[in-house]
PDB file of N, CA and C in Angstrom:
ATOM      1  N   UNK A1071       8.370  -2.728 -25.399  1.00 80.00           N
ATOM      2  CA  UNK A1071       7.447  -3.273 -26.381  1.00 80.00           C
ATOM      3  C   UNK A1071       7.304  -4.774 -26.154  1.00 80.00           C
ATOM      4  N   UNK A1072       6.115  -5.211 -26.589  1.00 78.00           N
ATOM      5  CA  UNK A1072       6.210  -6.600 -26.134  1.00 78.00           C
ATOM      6  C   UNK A1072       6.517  -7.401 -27.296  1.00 78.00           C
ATOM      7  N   UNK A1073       7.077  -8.509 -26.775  1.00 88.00           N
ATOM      8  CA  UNK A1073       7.512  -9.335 -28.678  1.00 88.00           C
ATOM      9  C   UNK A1073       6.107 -10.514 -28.968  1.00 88.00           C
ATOM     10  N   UNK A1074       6.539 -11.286 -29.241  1.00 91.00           N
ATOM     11  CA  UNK A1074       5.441 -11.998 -30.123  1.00 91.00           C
ATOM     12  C   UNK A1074       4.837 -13.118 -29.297  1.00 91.00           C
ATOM     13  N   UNK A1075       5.458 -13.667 -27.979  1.00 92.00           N
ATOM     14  CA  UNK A1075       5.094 -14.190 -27.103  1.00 92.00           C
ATOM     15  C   UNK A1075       4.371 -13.928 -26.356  1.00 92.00           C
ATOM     16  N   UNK A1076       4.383 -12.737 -25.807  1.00 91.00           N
ATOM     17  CA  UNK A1076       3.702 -11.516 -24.779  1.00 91.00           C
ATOM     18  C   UNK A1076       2.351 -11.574 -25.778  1.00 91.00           C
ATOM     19  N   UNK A1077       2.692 -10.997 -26.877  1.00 92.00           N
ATOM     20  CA  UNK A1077       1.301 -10.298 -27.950  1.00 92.00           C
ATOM     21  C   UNK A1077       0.071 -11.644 -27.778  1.00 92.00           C
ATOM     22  N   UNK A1078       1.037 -12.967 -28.161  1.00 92.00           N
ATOM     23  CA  UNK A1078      -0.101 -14.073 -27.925  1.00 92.00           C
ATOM     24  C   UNK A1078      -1.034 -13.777 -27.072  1.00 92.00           C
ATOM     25  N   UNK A1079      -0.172 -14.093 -25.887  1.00 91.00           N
ATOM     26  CA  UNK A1079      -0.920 -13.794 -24.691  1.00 91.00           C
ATOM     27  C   UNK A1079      -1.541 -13.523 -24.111  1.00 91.00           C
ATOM     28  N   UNK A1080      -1.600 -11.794 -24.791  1.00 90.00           N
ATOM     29  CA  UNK A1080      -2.315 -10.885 -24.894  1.00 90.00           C
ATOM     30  C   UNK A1080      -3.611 -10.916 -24.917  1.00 90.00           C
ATOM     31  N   UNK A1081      -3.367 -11.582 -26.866  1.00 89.00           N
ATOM     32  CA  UNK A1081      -4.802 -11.575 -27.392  1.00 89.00           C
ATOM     33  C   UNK A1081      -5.844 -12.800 -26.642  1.00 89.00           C
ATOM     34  N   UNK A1082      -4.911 -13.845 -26.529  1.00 88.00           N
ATOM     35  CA  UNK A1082      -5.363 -14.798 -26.289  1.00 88.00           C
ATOM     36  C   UNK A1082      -6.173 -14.017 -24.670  1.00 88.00           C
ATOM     37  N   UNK A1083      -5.600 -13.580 -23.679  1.00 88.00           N
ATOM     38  CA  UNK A1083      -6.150 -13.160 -22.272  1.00 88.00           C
ATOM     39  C   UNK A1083      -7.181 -12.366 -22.623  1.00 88.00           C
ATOM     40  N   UNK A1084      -7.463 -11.455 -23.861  1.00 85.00           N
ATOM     41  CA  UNK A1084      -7.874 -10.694 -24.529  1.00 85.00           C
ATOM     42  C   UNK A1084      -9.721 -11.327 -24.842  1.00 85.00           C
ATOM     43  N   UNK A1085      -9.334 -12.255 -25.235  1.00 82.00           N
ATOM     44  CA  UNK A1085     -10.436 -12.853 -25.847  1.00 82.00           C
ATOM     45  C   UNK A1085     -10.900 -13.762 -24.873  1.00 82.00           C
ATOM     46  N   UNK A1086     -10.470 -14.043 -24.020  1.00 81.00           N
ATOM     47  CA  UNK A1086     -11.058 -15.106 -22.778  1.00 81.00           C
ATOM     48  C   UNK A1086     -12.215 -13.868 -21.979  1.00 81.00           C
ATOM     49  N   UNK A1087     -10.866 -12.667 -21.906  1.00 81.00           N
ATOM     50  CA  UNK A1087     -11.701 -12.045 -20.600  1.00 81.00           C
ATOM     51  C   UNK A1087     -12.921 -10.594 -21.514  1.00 81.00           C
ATOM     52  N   UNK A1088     -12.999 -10.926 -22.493  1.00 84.00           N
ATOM     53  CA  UNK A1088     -14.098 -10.159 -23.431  1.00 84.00           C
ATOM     54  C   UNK A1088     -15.082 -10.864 -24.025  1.00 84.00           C
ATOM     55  N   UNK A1089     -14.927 -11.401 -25.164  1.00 84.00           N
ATOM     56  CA  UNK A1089     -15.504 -12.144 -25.639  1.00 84.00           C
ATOM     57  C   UNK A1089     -16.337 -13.112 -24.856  1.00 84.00           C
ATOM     58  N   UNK A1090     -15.265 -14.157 -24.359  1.00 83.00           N
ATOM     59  CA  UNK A1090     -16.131 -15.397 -23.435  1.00 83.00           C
ATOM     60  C   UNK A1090     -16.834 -14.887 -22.556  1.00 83.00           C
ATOM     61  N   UNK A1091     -16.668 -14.084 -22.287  1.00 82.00           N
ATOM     62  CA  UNK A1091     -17.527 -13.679 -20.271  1.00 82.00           C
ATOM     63  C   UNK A1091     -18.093 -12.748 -21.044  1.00 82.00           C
ATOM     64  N   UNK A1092     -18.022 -12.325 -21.956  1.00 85.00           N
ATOM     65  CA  UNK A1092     -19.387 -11.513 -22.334  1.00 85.00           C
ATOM     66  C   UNK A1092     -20.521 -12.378 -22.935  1.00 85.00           C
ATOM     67  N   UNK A1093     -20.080 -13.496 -23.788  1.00 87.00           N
ATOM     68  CA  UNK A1093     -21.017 -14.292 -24.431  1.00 87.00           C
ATOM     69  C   UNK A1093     -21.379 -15.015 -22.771  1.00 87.00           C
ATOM     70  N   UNK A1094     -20.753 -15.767 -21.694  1.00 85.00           N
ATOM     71  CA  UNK A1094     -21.471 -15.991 -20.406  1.00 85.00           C
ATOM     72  C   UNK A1094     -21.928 -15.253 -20.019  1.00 85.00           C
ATOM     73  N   UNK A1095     -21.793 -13.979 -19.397  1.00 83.00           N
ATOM     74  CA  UNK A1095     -23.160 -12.917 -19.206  1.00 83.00           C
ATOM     75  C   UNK A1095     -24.845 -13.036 -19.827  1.00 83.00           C
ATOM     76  N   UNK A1096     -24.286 -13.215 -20.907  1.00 87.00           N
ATOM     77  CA  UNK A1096     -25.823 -13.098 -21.789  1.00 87.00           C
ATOM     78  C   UNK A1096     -26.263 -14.295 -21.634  1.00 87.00           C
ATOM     79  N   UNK A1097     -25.741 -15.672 -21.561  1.00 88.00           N
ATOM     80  CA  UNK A1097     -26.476 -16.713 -20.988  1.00 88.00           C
ATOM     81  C   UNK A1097     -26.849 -16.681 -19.793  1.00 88.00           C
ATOM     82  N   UNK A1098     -26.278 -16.218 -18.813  1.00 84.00           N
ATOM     83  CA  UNK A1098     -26.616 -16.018 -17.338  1.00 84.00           C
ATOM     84  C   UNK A1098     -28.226 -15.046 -17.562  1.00 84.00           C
ATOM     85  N   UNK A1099     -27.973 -13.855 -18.236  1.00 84.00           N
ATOM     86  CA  UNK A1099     -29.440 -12.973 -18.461  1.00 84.00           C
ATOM     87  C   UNK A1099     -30.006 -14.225 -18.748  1.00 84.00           C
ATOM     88  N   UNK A1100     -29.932 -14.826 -19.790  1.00 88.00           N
ATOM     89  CA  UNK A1100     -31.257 -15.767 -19.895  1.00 88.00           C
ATOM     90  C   UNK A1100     -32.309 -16.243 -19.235  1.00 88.00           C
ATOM     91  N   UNK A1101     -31.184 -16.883 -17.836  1.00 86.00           N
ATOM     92  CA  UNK A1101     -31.761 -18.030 -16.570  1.00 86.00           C
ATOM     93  C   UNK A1101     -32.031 -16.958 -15.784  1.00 86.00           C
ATOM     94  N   UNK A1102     -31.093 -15.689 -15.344  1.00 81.00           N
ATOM     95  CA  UNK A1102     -31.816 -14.908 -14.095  1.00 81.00           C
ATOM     96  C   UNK A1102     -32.396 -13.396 -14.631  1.00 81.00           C
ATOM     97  N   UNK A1103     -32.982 -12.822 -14.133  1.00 80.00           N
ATOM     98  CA  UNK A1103     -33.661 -11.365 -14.175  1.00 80.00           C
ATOM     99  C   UNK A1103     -32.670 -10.726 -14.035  1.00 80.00           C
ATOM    100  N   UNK A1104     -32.242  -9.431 -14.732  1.00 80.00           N
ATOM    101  CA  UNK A1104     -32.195  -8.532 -15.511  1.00 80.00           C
ATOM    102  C   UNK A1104     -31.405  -7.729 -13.754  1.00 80.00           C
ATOM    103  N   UNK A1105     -32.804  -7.378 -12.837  1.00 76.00           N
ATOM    104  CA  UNK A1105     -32.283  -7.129 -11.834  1.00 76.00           C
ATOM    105  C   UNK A1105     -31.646  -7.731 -10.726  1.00 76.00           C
ATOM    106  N   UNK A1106     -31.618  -8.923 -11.001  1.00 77.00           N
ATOM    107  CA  UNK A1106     -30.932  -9.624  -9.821  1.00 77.00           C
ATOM    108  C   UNK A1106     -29.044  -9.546 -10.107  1.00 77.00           C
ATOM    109  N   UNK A1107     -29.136  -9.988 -11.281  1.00 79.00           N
ATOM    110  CA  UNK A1107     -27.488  -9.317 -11.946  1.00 79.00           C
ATOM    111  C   UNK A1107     -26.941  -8.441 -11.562  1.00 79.00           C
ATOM    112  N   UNK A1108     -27.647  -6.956 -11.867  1.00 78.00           N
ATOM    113  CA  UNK A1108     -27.365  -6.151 -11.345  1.00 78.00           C
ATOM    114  C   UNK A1108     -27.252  -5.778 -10.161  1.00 78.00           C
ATOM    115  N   UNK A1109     -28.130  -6.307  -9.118  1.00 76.00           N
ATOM    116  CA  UNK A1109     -27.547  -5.901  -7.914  1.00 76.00           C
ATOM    117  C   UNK A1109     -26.648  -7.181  -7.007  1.00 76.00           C
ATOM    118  N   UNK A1110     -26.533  -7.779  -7.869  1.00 77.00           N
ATOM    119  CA  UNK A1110     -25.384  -8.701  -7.275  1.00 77.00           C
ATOM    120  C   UNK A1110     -23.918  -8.216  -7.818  1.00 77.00           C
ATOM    121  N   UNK A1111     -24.005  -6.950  -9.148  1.00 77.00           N
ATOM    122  CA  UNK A1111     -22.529  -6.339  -9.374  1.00 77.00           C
ATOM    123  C   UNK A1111     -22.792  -5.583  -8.049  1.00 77.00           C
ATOM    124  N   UNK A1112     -23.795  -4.375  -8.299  1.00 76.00           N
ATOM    125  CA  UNK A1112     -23.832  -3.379  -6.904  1.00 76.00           C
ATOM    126  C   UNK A1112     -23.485  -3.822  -5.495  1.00 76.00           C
ATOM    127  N   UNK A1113     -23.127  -5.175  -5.263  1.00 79.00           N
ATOM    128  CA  UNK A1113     -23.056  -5.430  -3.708  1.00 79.00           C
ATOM    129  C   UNK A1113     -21.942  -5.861  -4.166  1.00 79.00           C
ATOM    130  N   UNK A1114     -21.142  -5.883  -4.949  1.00 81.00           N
ATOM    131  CA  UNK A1114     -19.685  -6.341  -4.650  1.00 81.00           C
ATOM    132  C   UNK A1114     -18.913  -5.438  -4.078  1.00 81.00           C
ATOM    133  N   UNK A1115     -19.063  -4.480  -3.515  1.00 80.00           N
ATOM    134  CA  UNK A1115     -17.817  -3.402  -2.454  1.00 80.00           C
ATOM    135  C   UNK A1115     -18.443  -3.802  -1.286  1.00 80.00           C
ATOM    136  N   UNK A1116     -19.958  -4.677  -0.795  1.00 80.00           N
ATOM    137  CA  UNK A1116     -20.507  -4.951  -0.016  1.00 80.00           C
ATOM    138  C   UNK A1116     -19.579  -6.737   0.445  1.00 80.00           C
ATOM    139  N   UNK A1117     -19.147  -7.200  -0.526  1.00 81.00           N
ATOM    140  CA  UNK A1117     -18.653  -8.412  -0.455  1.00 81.00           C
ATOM    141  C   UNK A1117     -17.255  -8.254   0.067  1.00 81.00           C
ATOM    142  N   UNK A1118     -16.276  -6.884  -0.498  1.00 82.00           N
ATOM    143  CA  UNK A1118     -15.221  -6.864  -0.703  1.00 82.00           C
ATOM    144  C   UNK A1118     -15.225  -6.328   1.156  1.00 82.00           C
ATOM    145  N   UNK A1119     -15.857  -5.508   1.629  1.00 80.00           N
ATOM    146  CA  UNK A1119     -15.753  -5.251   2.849  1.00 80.00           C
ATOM    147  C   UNK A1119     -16.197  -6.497   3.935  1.00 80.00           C
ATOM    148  N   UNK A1120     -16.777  -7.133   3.628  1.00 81.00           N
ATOM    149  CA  UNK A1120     -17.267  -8.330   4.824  1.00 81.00           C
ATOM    150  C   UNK A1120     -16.049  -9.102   4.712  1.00 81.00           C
ATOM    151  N   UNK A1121     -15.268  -9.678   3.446  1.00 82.00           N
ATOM    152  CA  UNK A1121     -14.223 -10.140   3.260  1.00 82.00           C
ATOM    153  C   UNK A1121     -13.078  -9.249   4.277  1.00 82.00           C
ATOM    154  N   UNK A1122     -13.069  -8.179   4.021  1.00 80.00           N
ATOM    155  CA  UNK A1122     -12.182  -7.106   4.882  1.00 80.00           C
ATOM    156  C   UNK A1122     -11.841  -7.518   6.412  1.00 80.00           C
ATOM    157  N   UNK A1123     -13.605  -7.708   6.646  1.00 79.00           N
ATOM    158  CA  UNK A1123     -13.755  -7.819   8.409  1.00 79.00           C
ATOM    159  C   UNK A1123     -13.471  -9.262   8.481  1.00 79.00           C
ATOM    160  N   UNK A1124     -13.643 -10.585   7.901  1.00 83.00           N
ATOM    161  CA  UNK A1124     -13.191 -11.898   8.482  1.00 83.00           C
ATOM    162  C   UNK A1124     -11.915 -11.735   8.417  1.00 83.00           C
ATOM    163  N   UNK A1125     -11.441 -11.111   7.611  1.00 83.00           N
ATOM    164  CA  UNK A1125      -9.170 -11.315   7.420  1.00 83.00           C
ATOM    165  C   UNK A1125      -8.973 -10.331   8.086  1.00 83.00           C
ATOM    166  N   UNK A1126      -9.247  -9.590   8.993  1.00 79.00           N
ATOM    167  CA  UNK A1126      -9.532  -8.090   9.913  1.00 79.00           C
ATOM    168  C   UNK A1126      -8.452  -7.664   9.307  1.00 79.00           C
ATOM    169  N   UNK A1127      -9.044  -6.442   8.313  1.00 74.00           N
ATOM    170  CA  UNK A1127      -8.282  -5.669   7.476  1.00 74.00           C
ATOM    171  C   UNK A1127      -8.879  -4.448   7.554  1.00 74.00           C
ATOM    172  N   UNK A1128     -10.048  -4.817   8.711  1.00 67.00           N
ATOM    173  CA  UNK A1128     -11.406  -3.365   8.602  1.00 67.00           C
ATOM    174  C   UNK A1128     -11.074  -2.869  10.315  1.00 67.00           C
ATOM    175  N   UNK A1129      -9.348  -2.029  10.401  1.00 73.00           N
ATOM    176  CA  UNK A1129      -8.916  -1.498  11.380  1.00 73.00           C
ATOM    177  C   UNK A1129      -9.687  -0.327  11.769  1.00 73.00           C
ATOM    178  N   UNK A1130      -9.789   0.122   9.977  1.00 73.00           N
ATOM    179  CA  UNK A1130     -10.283   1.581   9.986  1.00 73.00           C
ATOM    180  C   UNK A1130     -11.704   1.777  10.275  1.00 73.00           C
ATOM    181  N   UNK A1131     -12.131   1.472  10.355  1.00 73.00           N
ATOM    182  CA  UNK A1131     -13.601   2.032  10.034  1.00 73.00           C
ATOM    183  C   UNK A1131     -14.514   0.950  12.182  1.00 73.00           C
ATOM    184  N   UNK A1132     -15.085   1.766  12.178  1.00 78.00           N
ATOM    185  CA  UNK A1132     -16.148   1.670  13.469  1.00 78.00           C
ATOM    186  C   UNK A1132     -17.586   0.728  13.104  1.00 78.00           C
ATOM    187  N   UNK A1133     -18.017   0.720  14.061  1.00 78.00           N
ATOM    188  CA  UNK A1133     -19.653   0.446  13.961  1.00 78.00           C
ATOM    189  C   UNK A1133     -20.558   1.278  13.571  1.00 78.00           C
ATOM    190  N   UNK A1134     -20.849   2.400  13.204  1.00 82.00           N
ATOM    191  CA  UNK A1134     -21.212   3.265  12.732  1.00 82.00           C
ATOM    192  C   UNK A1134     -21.160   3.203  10.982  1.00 82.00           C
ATOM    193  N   UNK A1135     -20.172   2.929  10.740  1.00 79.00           N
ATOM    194  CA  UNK A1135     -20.150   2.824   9.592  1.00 79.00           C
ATOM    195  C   UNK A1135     -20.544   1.399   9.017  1.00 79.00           C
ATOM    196  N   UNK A1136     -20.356   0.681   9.496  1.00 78.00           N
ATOM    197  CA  UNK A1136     -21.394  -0.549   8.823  1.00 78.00           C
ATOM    198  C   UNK A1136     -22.637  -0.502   9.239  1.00 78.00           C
ATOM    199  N   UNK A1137     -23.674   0.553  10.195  1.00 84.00           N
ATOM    200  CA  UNK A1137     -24.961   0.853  10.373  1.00 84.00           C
ATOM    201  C   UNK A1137     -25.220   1.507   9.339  1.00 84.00           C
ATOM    202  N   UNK A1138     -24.260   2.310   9.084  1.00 84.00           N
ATOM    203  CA  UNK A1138     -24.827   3.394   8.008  1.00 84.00           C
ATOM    204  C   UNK A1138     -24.794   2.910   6.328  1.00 84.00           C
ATOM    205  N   UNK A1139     -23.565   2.129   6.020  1.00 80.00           N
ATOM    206  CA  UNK A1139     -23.469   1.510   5.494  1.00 80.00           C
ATOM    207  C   UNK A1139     -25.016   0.299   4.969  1.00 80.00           C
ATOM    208  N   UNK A1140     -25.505  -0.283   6.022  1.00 82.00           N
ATOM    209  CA  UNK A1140     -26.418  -1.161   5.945  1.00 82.00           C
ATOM    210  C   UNK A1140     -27.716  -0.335   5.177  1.00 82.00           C
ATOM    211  N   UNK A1141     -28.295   0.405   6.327  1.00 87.00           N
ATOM    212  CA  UNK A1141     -29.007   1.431   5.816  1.00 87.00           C
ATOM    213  C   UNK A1141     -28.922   1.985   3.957  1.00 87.00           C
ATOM    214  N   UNK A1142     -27.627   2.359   3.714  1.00 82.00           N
ATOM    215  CA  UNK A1142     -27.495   2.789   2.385  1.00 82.00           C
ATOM    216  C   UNK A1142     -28.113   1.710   1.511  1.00 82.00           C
ATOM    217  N   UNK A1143     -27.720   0.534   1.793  1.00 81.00           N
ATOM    218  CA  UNK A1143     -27.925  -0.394   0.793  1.00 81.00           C
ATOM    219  C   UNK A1143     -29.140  -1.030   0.784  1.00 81.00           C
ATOM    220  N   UNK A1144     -30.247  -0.789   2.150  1.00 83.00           N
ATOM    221  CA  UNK A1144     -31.460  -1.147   2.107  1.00 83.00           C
ATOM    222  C   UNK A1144     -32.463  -0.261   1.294  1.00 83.00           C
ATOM    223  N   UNK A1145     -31.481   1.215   1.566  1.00 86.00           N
ATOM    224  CA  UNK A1145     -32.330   2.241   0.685  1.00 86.00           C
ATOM    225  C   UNK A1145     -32.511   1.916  -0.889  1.00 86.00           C
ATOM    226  N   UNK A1146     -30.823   1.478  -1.206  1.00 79.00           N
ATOM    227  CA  UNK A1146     -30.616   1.816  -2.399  1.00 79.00           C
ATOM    228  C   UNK A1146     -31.727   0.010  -3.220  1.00 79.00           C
ATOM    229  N   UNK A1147     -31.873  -0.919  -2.296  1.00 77.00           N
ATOM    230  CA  UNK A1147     -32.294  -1.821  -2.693  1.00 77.00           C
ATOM    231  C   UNK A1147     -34.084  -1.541  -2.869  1.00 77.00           C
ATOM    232  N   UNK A1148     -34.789  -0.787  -1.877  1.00 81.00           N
ATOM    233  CA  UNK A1148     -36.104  -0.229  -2.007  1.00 81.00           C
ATOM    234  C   UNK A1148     -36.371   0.674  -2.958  1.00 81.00           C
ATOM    235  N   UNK A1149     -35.597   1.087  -2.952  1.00 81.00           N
ATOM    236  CA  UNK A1149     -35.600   2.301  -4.158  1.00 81.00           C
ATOM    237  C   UNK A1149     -35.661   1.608  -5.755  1.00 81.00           C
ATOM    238  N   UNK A1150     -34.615   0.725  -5.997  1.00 76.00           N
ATOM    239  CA  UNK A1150     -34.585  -0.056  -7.102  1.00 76.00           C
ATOM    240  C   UNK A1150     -35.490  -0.835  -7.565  1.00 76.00           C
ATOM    241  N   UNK A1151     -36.259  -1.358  -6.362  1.00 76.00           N
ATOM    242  CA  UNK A1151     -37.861  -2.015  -6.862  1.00 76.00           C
ATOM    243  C   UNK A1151     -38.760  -1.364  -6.903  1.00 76.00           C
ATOM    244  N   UNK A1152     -38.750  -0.070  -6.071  1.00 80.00           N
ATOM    245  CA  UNK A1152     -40.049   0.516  -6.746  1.00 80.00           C
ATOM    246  C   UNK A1152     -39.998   0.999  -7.802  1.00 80.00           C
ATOM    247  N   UNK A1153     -38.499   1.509  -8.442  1.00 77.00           N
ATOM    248  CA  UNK A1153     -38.669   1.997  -9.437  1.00 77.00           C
ATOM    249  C   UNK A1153     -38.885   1.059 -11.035  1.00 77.00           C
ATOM    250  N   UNK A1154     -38.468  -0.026 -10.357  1.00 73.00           N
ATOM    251  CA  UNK A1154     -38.886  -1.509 -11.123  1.00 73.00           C
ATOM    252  C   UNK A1154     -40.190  -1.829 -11.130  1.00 73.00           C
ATOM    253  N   UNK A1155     -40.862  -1.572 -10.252  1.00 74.00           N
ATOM    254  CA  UNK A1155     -42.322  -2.038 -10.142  1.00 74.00           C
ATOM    255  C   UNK A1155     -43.202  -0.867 -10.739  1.00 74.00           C
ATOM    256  N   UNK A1156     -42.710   0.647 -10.703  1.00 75.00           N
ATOM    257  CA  UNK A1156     -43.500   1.624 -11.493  1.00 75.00           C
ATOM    258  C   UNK A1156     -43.052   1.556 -12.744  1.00 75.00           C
ATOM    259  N   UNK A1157     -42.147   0.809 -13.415  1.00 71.00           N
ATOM    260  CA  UNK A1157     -41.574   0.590 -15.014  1.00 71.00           C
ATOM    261  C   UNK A1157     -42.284  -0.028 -15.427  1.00 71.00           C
ATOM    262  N   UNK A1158     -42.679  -1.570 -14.368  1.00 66.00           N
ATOM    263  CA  UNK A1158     -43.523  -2.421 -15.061  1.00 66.00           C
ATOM    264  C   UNK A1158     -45.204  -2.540 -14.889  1.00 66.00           C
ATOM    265  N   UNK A1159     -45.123  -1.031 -13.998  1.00 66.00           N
ATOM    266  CA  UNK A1159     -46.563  -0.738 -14.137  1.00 66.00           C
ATOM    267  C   UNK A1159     -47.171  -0.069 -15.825  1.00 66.00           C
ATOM    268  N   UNK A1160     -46.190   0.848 -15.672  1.00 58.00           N
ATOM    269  CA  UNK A1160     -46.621   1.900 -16.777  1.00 58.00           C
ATOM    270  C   UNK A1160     -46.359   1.330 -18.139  1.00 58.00           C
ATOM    271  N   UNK A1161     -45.683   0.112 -18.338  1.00 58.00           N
ATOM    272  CA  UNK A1161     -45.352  -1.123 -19.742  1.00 58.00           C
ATOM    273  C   UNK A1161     -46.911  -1.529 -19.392  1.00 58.00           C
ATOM    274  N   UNK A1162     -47.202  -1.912 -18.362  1.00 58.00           N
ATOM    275  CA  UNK A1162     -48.146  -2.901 -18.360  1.00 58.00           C
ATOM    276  C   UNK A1162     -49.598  -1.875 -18.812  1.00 58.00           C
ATOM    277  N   UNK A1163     -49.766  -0.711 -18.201  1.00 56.00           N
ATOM    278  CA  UNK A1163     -50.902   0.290 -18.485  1.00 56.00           C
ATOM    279  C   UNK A1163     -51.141   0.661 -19.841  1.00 56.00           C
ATOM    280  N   UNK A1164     -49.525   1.071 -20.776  1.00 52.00           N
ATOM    281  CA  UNK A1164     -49.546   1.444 -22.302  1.00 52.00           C
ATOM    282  C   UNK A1164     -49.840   0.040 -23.229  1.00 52.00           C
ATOM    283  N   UNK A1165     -49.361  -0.953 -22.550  1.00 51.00           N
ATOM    284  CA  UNK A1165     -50.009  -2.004 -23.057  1.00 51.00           C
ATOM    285  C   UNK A1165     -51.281  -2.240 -23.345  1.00 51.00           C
ATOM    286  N   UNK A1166     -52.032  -1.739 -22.313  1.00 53.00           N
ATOM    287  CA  UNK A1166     -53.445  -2.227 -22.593  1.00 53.00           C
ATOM    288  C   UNK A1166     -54.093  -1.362 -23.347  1.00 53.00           C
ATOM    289  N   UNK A1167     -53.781   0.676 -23.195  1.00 52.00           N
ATOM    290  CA  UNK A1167     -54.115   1.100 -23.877  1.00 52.00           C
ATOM    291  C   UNK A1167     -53.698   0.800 -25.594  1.00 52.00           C
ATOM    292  N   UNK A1168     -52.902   0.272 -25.569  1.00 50.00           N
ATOM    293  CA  UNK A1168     -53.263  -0.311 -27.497  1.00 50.00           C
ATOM    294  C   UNK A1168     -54.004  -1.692 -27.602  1.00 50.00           C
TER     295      UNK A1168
END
């Protein structure tokens, strides 16, 4: 059990890493788009592996797999704007019909 020192701690680590970085998140939405956020979380296993290959920790894996790899993420990045760009078609179309 933790005693009353630990519990501080706790709350206190508690409230830094909830509260504060959630109230910074929502200022960050402010200044950038909605989707750029998001795919800057989505490329962090993209970050965590390039990091991998400069400290060569990326024994395992071939060339093949960072082709394929690449590919995935060009898909998954085309895919995300069109489906962004047909969202803000069809806002923009019901719009006009009222």
């Amino acid at each position: 059990m933790p005693n009353l020192k630990d519990t501080f701690y706790l709350i206190l680590l508690s409230f830094f890493y909830t509260i504060d970085l959630y109230v910074s998140f929502v200022e960050i939405l402010k200044k950038i788009p909605a989707f750029t956020v998001n795919l800057s979380f989505n490329l962090e296993p993209i970050y965590a592996i390039i990091l991998a290959y400069v400290f060569n920790e990326s024994k395992e894996v071939n060339a093949s797999f960072y082709i394929r790899l690449f590919f995935y993420i060009m898909l998954s990045v085309v895919l995300q704007s069109i489906i962004s760009l047909r969202k803000n078609k069809l806002f923009c179309n019901f719009a006009l019909l009222l």
